[in-house]
Amino acid sequence: QVQLVESGGGLVQAGGFLRLSCAASGRTFRNAMGWFRQAPGKERKFVSAISWSSRSTSYADSVKGRFTISRDNAKNTVYLQMNSLKPEDTAVYYCAVSTKGWGTMINVEYEYDYWGQGTQVTVSS
């Protein structure tokens, strides 16, 4: 079993930045990892994903050029650097693991097997 714990969320002003972390325990060897977010009253949506080797990354159009995903396999941790934050980025952010590895469907929720509890990000205008 894999357990994931997100941290780094908080309240920031528009134009500010945050760095989210997701620490994993249990087996994550050769797994892809990703971030999703869910705003109040809305569906959970894909944000970004990264392969085990970090050779492949993917971003939602809404965050391209502003967010950067990375991972440190020695620490079993994935990060999401969020810059130039907008009020539309306000959401609960979830970390997830896909045991299927990297593929064409890494932006789809059902590709992921394990989920963290989420961390709140609020961006004020």
Short mmCIF file of C-alpha atoms in Angstrom, two decimals:
data_model
loop_
_atom_site.label_atom_id
_atom_site.label_comp_id
_atom_site.label_asym_id
_atom_site.label_seq_id
_atom_site.Cartn_x
_atom_site.Cartn_y
_atom_site.Cartn_z
CA GLN A 1 0.00 0.00 0.00
CA VAL A 2 1.05 3.57 -0.72
CA GLN A 3 0.24 6.50 1.52
CA LEU A 4 0.55 10.07 0.30
CA VAL A 5 0.62 13.25 2.37
CA GLU A 6 0.40 16.66 0.72
CA SER A 7 1.69 19.84 2.31
CA GLY A 8 2.53 23.42 1.40
CA GLY A 9 -0.92 24.79 0.72
CA GLY A 10 -2.10 28.09 2.11
CA LEU A 11 -3.47 31.53 1.37
CA VAL A 12 -1.62 33.76 -1.08
CA GLN A 13 -2.36 36.86 -3.10
CA ALA A 14 -2.78 36.78 -6.85
CA GLY A 15 0.61 36.83 -8.53
CA GLY A 16 2.22 35.01 -5.64
CA PHE A 17 3.67 31.55 -5.44
CA LEU A 18 3.49 28.32 -3.49
CA ARG A 19 5.36 25.04 -3.55
CA LEU A 20 3.37 21.92 -2.80
CA SER A 21 5.02 18.75 -1.61
CA CYS A 22 3.75 15.19 -1.56
CA ALA A 23 5.62 12.68 0.54
CA ALA A 24 4.99 9.03 -0.22
CA SER A 25 5.39 6.02 2.01
CA GLY A 26 5.22 2.47 0.75
CA ARG A 27 6.03 1.25 -2.73
CA THR A 28 6.26 3.92 -5.41
CA PHE A 29 9.07 2.35 -7.39
CA ARG A 30 8.79 3.12 -11.12
CA ASN A 31 5.35 4.69 -10.67
CA ALA A 32 4.14 7.87 -12.30
CA MET A 33 2.87 10.62 -10.02
CA GLY A 34 0.47 13.44 -10.61
CA TRP A 35 -1.46 16.35 -9.22
CA PHE A 36 -5.18 17.02 -9.50
CA ARG A 37 -7.29 19.81 -8.08
CA GLN A 38 -10.91 20.33 -7.14
CA ALA A 39 -12.56 23.71 -6.70
CA PRO A 40 -15.73 24.06 -4.59
CA GLY A 41 -18.76 22.71 -6.44
CA LYS A 42 -16.66 21.52 -9.38
CA GLU A 43 -15.23 18.27 -10.64
CA ARG A 44 -11.69 17.17 -9.90
CA LYS A 45 -9.39 18.07 -12.77
CA PHE A 46 -5.92 17.11 -13.91
CA VAL A 47 -3.10 19.55 -13.21
CA SER A 48 0.21 17.83 -13.93
CA ALA A 49 2.01 14.49 -13.99
CA ILE A 50 5.56 13.19 -14.08
CA SER A 51 7.14 9.85 -14.96
CA TRP A 52 9.42 7.88 -12.67
CA SER A 53 12.54 9.01 -14.52
CA SER A 54 11.29 12.62 -14.81
CA ARG A 55 11.88 12.36 -18.57
CA SER A 56 8.18 12.87 -19.24
CA THR A 57 5.89 15.55 -17.85
CA SER A 58 2.41 16.75 -18.67
CA TYR A 59 0.48 19.89 -17.78
CA ALA A 60 -3.06 21.10 -18.11
CA ASP A 61 -3.34 24.03 -20.50
CA SER A 62 -4.55 26.25 -17.67
CA VAL A 63 -1.24 25.93 -15.78
CA LYS A 64 1.34 25.66 -18.57
CA GLY A 65 4.12 28.17 -18.14
CA ARG A 66 3.19 28.81 -14.52
CA PHE A 67 3.43 25.46 -12.74
CA THR A 68 6.36 23.06 -12.68
CA ILE A 69 6.24 19.46 -11.50
CA SER A 70 9.32 17.66 -10.23
CA ARG A 71 10.22 14.67 -8.11
CA ASP A 72 13.01 13.45 -5.90
CA ASN A 73 12.95 9.69 -5.87
CA ALA A 74 15.58 9.49 -3.14
CA LYS A 75 13.11 11.31 -0.88
CA ASN A 76 10.03 9.64 -2.36
CA THR A 77 8.56 13.08 -2.90
CA VAL A 78 6.87 14.92 -5.74
CA TYR A 79 6.61 18.71 -5.89
CA LEU A 80 4.44 21.26 -7.63
CA GLN A 81 5.92 24.72 -7.92
CA MET A 82 3.08 27.15 -8.58
CA ASN A 83 3.99 30.64 -9.77
CA SER A 84 1.92 33.60 -10.94
CA LEU A 85 -1.06 32.27 -9.05
CA LYS A 86 -4.55 33.33 -10.05
CA PRO A 87 -7.84 33.22 -8.12
CA GLU A 88 -8.92 30.48 -10.54
CA ASP A 89 -6.19 28.27 -9.04
CA THR A 90 -8.08 28.14 -5.74
CA ALA A 91 -8.82 24.50 -5.02
CA VAL A 92 -7.95 21.49 -2.95
CA TYR A 93 -4.86 19.94 -4.53
CA TYR A 94 -4.44 16.18 -4.50
CA CYS A 95 -1.35 14.10 -5.10
CA ALA A 96 -1.77 10.71 -6.75
CA VAL A 97 0.23 7.66 -7.84
CA SER A 98 -0.26 5.54 -10.95
CA THR A 99 1.11 2.02 -10.76
CA LYS A 100 0.55 1.75 -14.54
CA GLY A 101 3.48 4.06 -15.17
CA TRP A 102 3.59 6.60 -17.94
CA GLY A 103 1.01 6.44 -20.69
CA THR A 104 -1.34 8.44 -22.89
CA MET A 105 -4.06 8.51 -20.23
CA ILE A 106 -2.03 10.02 -17.39
CA ASN A 107 -4.41 12.98 -17.31
CA VAL A 108 -7.38 10.81 -16.34
CA GLU A 109 -8.39 10.15 -12.74
CA TYR A 110 -8.99 6.44 -13.16
CA GLU A 111 -5.37 5.88 -14.16
CA TYR A 112 -4.34 6.53 -10.58
CA ASP A 113 -4.39 4.00 -7.77
CA TYR A 114 -3.52 5.99 -4.66
CA TRP A 115 -4.54 9.45 -3.50
CA GLY A 116 -3.50 11.85 -0.78
CA GLN A 117 -5.87 13.70 1.51
CA GLY A 118 -5.47 17.02 -0.28
CA THR A 119 -4.12 20.42 0.66
CA GLN A 120 -6.03 23.68 0.34
CA VAL A 121 -4.72 26.44 -1.90
CA THR A 122 -6.52 29.77 -1.77
CA VAL A 123 -5.56 32.68 -4.01
CA SER A 124 -7.05 36.06 -3.18
CA SER A 125 -7.52 38.88 -5.68
#
